[in-house]
Amino acid sequence: MTPEQMPGYGYPTLAVWPEPWYETQGWLMHDYKICPDGSLKWFKSTILTENGHVKAEYFTTFDRAVSVADERNIQHLANLSKLDLSEQQRYSLELKAKKTIQAKSRLANEEQLMLSEAIRRSKQQERISINDIILPASAEIFREDLFNQLQTLPYLRIAFTRTANQKAILYRQNERAWSKPYNVGRKGAQLAERSKVANGFGFSAESHWGKIKASIRKILLPRANQLLQLASVQRLLAEAKSQGHQVVVSNGYVFWFEESGNIGWQVKETASSESSDGSAIWFEGTIISKNHGRLVVLPYIKENGEKVQGHTKNAPNDGRAKPRHPDSYVNLPFHVLKDDLMIGLFGELPYE
């Protein structure tokens, strides 16, 4: 196809972000475009070939795709000033772009943290030998690749396997035996990818993905609290406090300094904002805590520009959060660290 034949051709691009192409284990860049009616929609990114046609923009690694996206998004936001828009329209579009990319980035970083922890949890798990894997004759060609995956992910129950010329999905039947090969479709490939995380915590990848991740967050919270024992974290938080930061946020977790009761630093979780019309983090906002809830809703900006202070609360099934005395209400700014920092910090914790 030529560029003019592609959906979204000529529409201004607000932002870009890579999405998984599960069937290839790679990533396709997508453009967040402004449609003629003012709505926003994602389209596949394309690049021009030598013959004047276009092809999808494909990346073999997520890190490389994100690096490219980050560079482009700076320019795309700068290009908003060139469009025939009112100041309010421009501001609203900028908020929508930031909100969308923030959400996708946080999601990807959270899942990477969960995968890293799933692998670390399995360090002491016994690895199967290559000859002990039981495969039907039709799956024999995938033995070596399956074995290699099981050395890193011994808990895996759905595997995307491949050779130089073939690929297939295999399902685990018991500790040693695997199924015949199945064709690689989007659903099977997606389940195989999610199995890398879900199976590591004892969940089936075929269960509701959002509920699986919510359960994993609860599993990891006590481990996040153990971070407070690390000398590296103690130094990081001491430096943060010396700079006036009592709330430090990274990859879904919040280091919270509690003045009352000589509690000191503790770990909470972040919760998404409750706005239904979309929001972006308000980095200059503060968190007003009127209770001792374990979840922190960060300050956010609605798409209409309204700024909403953050707050603390409990999760729906936790019961009501213990209220603070009005004299003990706190109003705190927050500081955001890179999400990948938490992956490294979790890696410093040994598993018994």
Coordinates of C-alpha atoms in Angstrom, one line a residue:
M1 CA 0.0 0.0 0.0
T2 CA 1.1 3.6 -0.5
P3 CA 1.1 6.1 2.3
E4 CA -2.1 7.8 1.1
Q5 CA -4.0 4.5 1.3
M6 CA -3.2 3.9 5.0
P7 CA -5.9 4.6 7.6
G8 CA -5.1 7.9 9.4
Y9 CA -3.0 9.3 6.6
G10 CA -2.5 13.1 7.0
Y11 CA -3.9 13.2 10.5
P12 CA -1.6 15.0 13.0
T13 CA 0.2 12.6 15.4
L14 CA -0.1 13.4 19.1
A15 CA 2.1 10.6 20.5
V16 CA 3.5 7.2 19.7
W17 CA 3.9 4.0 21.7
P18 CA 4.8 0.4 20.9
E19 CA 2.3 -2.4 21.4
P20 CA 3.2 -6.1 21.5
W21 CA 2.8 -8.2 18.4
Y22 CA 2.4 -11.5 20.3
E23 CA 2.5 -13.8 17.3
T24 CA 6.1 -12.6 16.5
Q25 CA 7.2 -11.8 20.0
G26 CA 8.1 -8.3 18.7
W27 CA 6.6 -4.9 18.9
L28 CA 4.7 -2.6 16.5
M29 CA 4.8 1.2 16.8
H30 CA 1.4 2.9 16.9
D31 CA 0.5 6.5 16.3
Y32 CA -2.0 8.4 18.5
K33 CA -3.7 10.7 15.9
I34 CA -6.1 13.5 16.0
C35 CA -9.0 12.6 13.7
P36 CA -10.9 15.3 11.7
D37 CA -13.8 15.2 14.1
G38 CA -11.5 16.0 17.0
S39 CA -11.4 12.5 18.5
L40 CA -8.2 10.6 19.2
K41 CA -7.5 7.2 17.8
W42 CA -4.5 4.7 17.5
F43 CA -3.2 3.7 14.1
K44 CA -0.3 1.4 13.2
S45 CA 2.9 3.4 12.4
T46 CA 4.4 2.8 9.0
I47 CA 7.7 3.4 7.3
L48 CA 8.3 4.1 3.7
T49 CA 10.1 1.4 1.6
E50 CA 12.3 1.8 -1.4
N51 CA 9.5 1.1 -3.8
G52 CA 7.3 3.8 -2.4
H53 CA 5.0 1.6 -0.4
V54 CA 4.8 1.4 3.4
K55 CA 5.2 -1.4 5.9
A56 CA 4.6 -1.6 9.7
E57 CA 7.3 -0.2 11.9
Y58 CA 8.6 -3.3 13.8
F59 CA 11.0 -3.6 16.7
T60 CA 12.5 -6.8 18.1
T61 CA 12.9 -5.4 21.6
F62 CA 10.7 -3.3 23.8
D63 CA 13.5 -1.2 25.1
R64 CA 14.5 0.0 21.7
A65 CA 10.9 0.7 20.7
V66 CA 10.4 2.8 23.9
S67 CA 13.6 4.7 23.3
V68 CA 12.4 5.7 19.8
A69 CA 8.9 6.6 21.1
D70 CA 10.3 8.8 23.9
E71 CA 12.4 10.8 21.4
R72 CA 9.4 11.2 19.0
N73 CA 6.9 12.2 21.7
I74 CA 9.0 15.2 22.7
Q75 CA 8.8 16.4 19.1
H76 CA 5.1 15.6 18.7
L77 CA 4.2 17.7 21.7
A78 CA 6.3 20.5 20.4
N79 CA 4.5 20.3 17.0
L80 CA 1.2 21.0 18.7
S81 CA 2.1 24.7 18.6
K82 CA 2.0 24.5 14.8
L83 CA -1.6 23.4 14.6
D84 CA -4.5 25.8 14.3
L85 CA -5.8 25.3 17.8
S86 CA -6.9 27.5 20.7
E87 CA -4.8 27.5 23.8
Q88 CA -7.4 25.5 25.6
Q89 CA -7.6 22.9 22.9
R90 CA -3.8 22.6 22.8
Y91 CA -3.6 22.2 26.5
S92 CA -6.3 19.6 26.5
L93 CA -4.6 17.5 23.8
E94 CA -1.3 17.7 25.6
L95 CA -2.9 16.4 28.8
K96 CA -4.5 13.5 26.9
A97 CA -1.2 12.6 25.3
K98 CA 0.6 12.6 28.6
K99 CA -2.1 10.7 30.3
T100 CA -2.2 8.0 27.7
I101 CA 1.6 7.5 27.5
Q102 CA 1.9 7.6 31.3
A103 CA -0.6 4.9 31.6
K104 CA 1.0 2.7 29.0
S105 CA 4.4 3.2 30.5
R106 CA 3.3 2.4 34.0
L107 CA 1.6 -0.7 32.8
A108 CA 4.6 -2.0 30.9
N109 CA 7.0 -1.2 33.8
E110 CA 4.7 -2.9 36.3
E111 CA 4.5 -6.1 34.2
Q112 CA 8.3 -6.1 33.8
L113 CA 8.7 -5.9 37.6
M114 CA 6.3 -8.8 38.1
L115 CA 8.2 -10.9 35.5
S116 CA 11.5 -10.2 37.2
E117 CA 10.0 -11.2 40.5
A118 CA 8.5 -14.3 39.1
I119 CA 11.9 -15.4 37.8
R120 CA 13.6 -14.6 41.1
R121 CA 11.0 -16.6 43.0
S122 CA 11.9 -19.7 41.0
K123 CA 15.6 -19.5 41.6
Q124 CA 15.6 -22.5 43.9
Q125 CA 13.1 -24.5 41.8
E126 CA 14.4 -27.7 40.4
R127 CA 15.1 -27.6 36.6
I128 CA 14.1 -30.4 34.4
S129 CA 16.8 -32.1 32.2
I130 CA 16.4 -31.9 28.4
N131 CA 15.9 -35.6 28.1
D132 CA 13.2 -35.8 30.8
I133 CA 10.8 -33.5 28.9
I134 CA 8.1 -35.7 27.3
L135 CA 6.9 -34.5 23.9
P136 CA 4.8 -36.1 21.2
A137 CA 6.7 -36.8 18.0
S138 CA 5.2 -33.7 16.3
A139 CA 6.6 -31.4 18.9
E140 CA 10.1 -33.0 19.1
I141 CA 11.7 -30.2 17.0
F142 CA 10.8 -27.7 19.7
R143 CA 12.6 -29.7 22.5
E144 CA 15.7 -27.5 22.7
D145 CA 13.9 -24.2 22.7
L146 CA 11.4 -25.4 25.3
F147 CA 14.2 -26.7 27.5
N148 CA 16.0 -23.4 27.3
Q149 CA 12.9 -21.5 28.3
L150 CA 12.3 -23.9 31.3
Q151 CA 15.8 -23.1 32.6
T152 CA 14.7 -19.5 33.1
L153 CA 11.0 -20.1 33.7
P154 CA 10.7 -23.6 35.2
Y155 CA 7.1 -22.9 36.3
L156 CA 5.9 -22.1 32.7
R157 CA 2.7 -23.9 31.7
I158 CA 2.1 -22.4 28.2
A159 CA 5.1 -21.9 26.0
F160 CA 5.6 -20.1 22.7
T161 CA 8.3 -22.3 21.0
R162 CA 10.1 -21.9 17.8
T163 CA 12.9 -23.1 15.5
A164 CA 14.5 -21.3 12.6
N165 CA 11.5 -22.1 10.4
Q166 CA 8.6 -23.1 12.6
K167 CA 6.8 -21.9 15.7
A168 CA 4.1 -23.4 17.9
I169 CA 2.3 -23.1 21.2
L170 CA 2.8 -26.0 23.7
Y171 CA 0.7 -26.6 26.8
R172 CA 2.0 -28.3 29.9
Q173 CA 0.1 -31.5 30.8
N174 CA 2.0 -32.4 34.0
E175 CA 5.5 -31.8 35.4
R176 CA 7.2 -33.5 32.5
A177 CA 4.7 -33.9 29.6
W178 CA 3.7 -31.3 27.1
S179 CA 1.0 -31.2 24.4
K180 CA 1.2 -31.5 20.7
P181 CA 2.1 -28.3 18.9
Y182 CA -0.7 -25.8 18.2
N183 CA -0.7 -23.0 15.6
V184 CA 0.4 -19.7 16.9
G185 CA -2.6 -17.3 16.9
R186 CA -2.9 -14.0 18.8
K187 CA -4.8 -15.5 21.7
G188 CA -2.4 -18.4 22.3
A189 CA 0.6 -16.2 21.9
Q190 CA -0.8 -13.7 24.4
L191 CA -1.5 -16.4 26.9
A192 CA 2.1 -17.8 26.5
E193 CA 3.4 -14.3 27.2
R194 CA 1.2 -13.8 30.2
S195 CA 2.1 -17.2 31.5
K196 CA 5.6 -16.0 32.1
V197 CA 4.2 -13.8 34.9
A198 CA 1.0 -15.5 36.0
N199 CA 2.4 -19.0 36.4
G200 CA 5.3 -17.7 38.4
F201 CA 2.9 -16.7 41.2
G202 CA 0.7 -19.8 40.9
F203 CA -2.0 -18.3 38.7
S204 CA -3.4 -19.5 35.4
A205 CA -2.8 -17.1 32.5
E206 CA -6.3 -17.9 31.3
S207 CA -7.9 -16.1 34.3
H208 CA -8.8 -12.4 34.2
W209 CA -5.5 -10.6 33.6
G210 CA -6.4 -7.5 35.7
K211 CA -7.4 -9.7 38.7
I212 CA -4.2 -11.7 38.4
K213 CA -2.1 -8.6 38.5
A214 CA -4.1 -7.2 41.5
S215 CA -3.4 -10.4 43.4
I216 CA 0.3 -10.2 42.5
R217 CA 0.5 -6.7 43.8
K218 CA -0.8 -7.9 47.2
I219 CA 1.7 -10.8 47.1
L220 CA 4.6 -8.4 46.4
L221 CA 3.6 -5.7 49.0
P222 CA 5.3 -7.5 52.0
R223 CA 8.4 -7.9 49.8
A224 CA 8.3 -4.2 49.0
N225 CA 8.2 -3.5 52.7
Q226 CA 11.4 -5.5 53.1
L227 CA 13.1 -2.9 50.8
L228 CA 13.2 -0.6 53.9
Q229 CA 15.9 -2.9 55.3
L230 CA 18.3 -2.4 52.4
A231 CA 21.1 0.0 53.0
S232 CA 20.7 1.3 49.5
V233 CA 17.1 2.1 50.1
Q234 CA 17.8 3.7 53.4
R235 CA 20.3 6.0 51.8
L236 CA 17.9 6.8 49.0
L237 CA 15.1 7.7 51.4
A238 CA 17.4 9.6 53.8
E239 CA 18.5 11.7 50.8
A240 CA 14.9 12.2 49.8
K241 CA 13.9 13.3 53.2
S242 CA 16.8 15.7 53.4
Q243 CA 15.4 17.3 50.3
G244 CA 12.0 17.7 51.8
H245 CA 10.4 14.6 50.2
Q246 CA 8.2 12.5 52.4
V247 CA 6.4 10.7 49.6
V248 CA 8.5 8.9 47.0
V249 CA 6.8 7.0 44.2
S250 CA 8.2 4.3 41.8
N251 CA 6.5 1.6 39.8
G252 CA 3.2 1.3 41.7
Y253 CA 4.7 1.6 45.2
V254 CA 5.0 4.6 47.5
F255 CA 7.6 5.1 50.2
W256 CA 5.7 7.2 52.7
F257 CA 7.2 8.9 55.8
E258 CA 4.8 8.9 58.6
E259 CA 5.6 11.5 61.2
S260 CA 3.1 10.5 63.8
G261 CA 3.8 7.7 66.3
N262 CA 7.5 7.5 65.3
I263 CA 6.5 5.1 62.5
G264 CA 9.0 6.5 60.0
W265 CA 9.1 5.1 56.5
Q266 CA 6.5 2.6 55.3
V267 CA 5.4 1.3 51.9
K268 CA 2.0 1.8 50.3
E269 CA 0.6 1.2 46.9
T270 CA -0.6 3.6 44.3
A271 CA -4.1 3.6 43.0
S272 CA -5.4 5.0 39.8
S273 CA -7.3 8.3 39.9
E274 CA -11.1 8.0 40.0
S275 CA -11.8 10.4 37.2
S276 CA -13.8 8.8 34.4
D277 CA -12.9 11.3 31.7
G278 CA -9.2 10.5 31.7
S279 CA -6.4 12.2 33.7
A280 CA -2.7 12.9 33.8
I281 CA -0.5 13.0 36.9
W282 CA -0.3 16.5 38.4
F283 CA 3.3 16.5 39.4
E284 CA 3.1 19.8 41.3
G285 CA 0.1 18.7 43.3
T286 CA 0.1 17.4 46.8
I287 CA -1.5 14.4 48.6
I288 CA -3.9 15.3 51.4
S289 CA -4.1 12.4 53.8
K290 CA -7.1 12.3 56.2
N291 CA -6.8 8.6 56.9
H292 CA -4.3 5.7 57.2
G293 CA -5.3 4.0 53.9
R294 CA -2.8 1.7 52.3
L295 CA -3.5 3.1 48.8
V296 CA -2.3 6.5 47.5
V297 CA -4.2 8.2 44.7
L298 CA -1.7 10.6 43.1
P299 CA -2.8 14.2 42.3
Y300 CA -4.1 14.4 38.7
I301 CA -5.4 16.8 36.1
K302 CA -8.6 16.1 34.3
E303 CA -8.9 16.6 30.6
N304 CA -10.8 19.8 31.2
G305 CA -7.8 21.2 33.1
E306 CA -9.3 20.8 36.6
K307 CA -6.6 19.9 39.1
V308 CA -7.4 17.3 41.8
Q309 CA -5.3 16.8 44.9
G310 CA -4.2 13.3 45.8
H311 CA -5.5 11.4 48.8
T312 CA -5.2 8.1 50.7
K313 CA -7.8 5.3 50.9
N314 CA -8.2 1.6 51.3
A315 CA -9.0 -0.9 48.6
P316 CA -12.6 -1.9 48.1
N317 CA -12.3 -5.1 50.1
D318 CA -10.1 -3.7 52.9
G319 CA -12.9 -2.0 54.9
R320 CA -12.9 1.7 55.8
A321 CA -9.4 3.3 56.3
K322 CA -8.6 4.3 59.9
P323 CA -9.2 8.1 60.0
R324 CA -6.6 10.5 61.2
H325 CA -7.5 13.1 63.9
P326 CA -8.1 16.4 62.1
D327 CA -5.0 17.8 63.9
S328 CA -3.0 15.0 62.2
Y329 CA -4.1 15.6 58.6
V330 CA -1.1 15.9 56.3
N331 CA -0.6 17.7 53.1
L332 CA 2.5 16.3 51.3
P333 CA 4.2 16.8 48.0
F334 CA 5.5 13.7 46.2
H335 CA 8.6 12.8 44.2
V336 CA 8.6 10.3 41.4
L337 CA 11.6 8.0 40.7
K338 CA 12.2 6.0 37.5
D339 CA 10.0 2.9 37.5
D340 CA 12.9 0.6 36.5
L341 CA 14.6 1.6 39.8
M342 CA 12.2 -0.7 41.7
I343 CA 13.2 -3.7 39.5
G344 CA 16.8 -3.2 40.6
L345 CA 15.9 -2.7 44.2
F346 CA 13.7 -5.9 44.3
G347 CA 16.7 -7.7 42.8
E348 CA 18.8 -6.9 45.9
L349 CA 16.4 -8.8 48.1
P350 CA 17.3 -12.5 48.6
Y351 CA 14.6 -15.2 48.5
E352 CA 14.8 -17.7 51.3

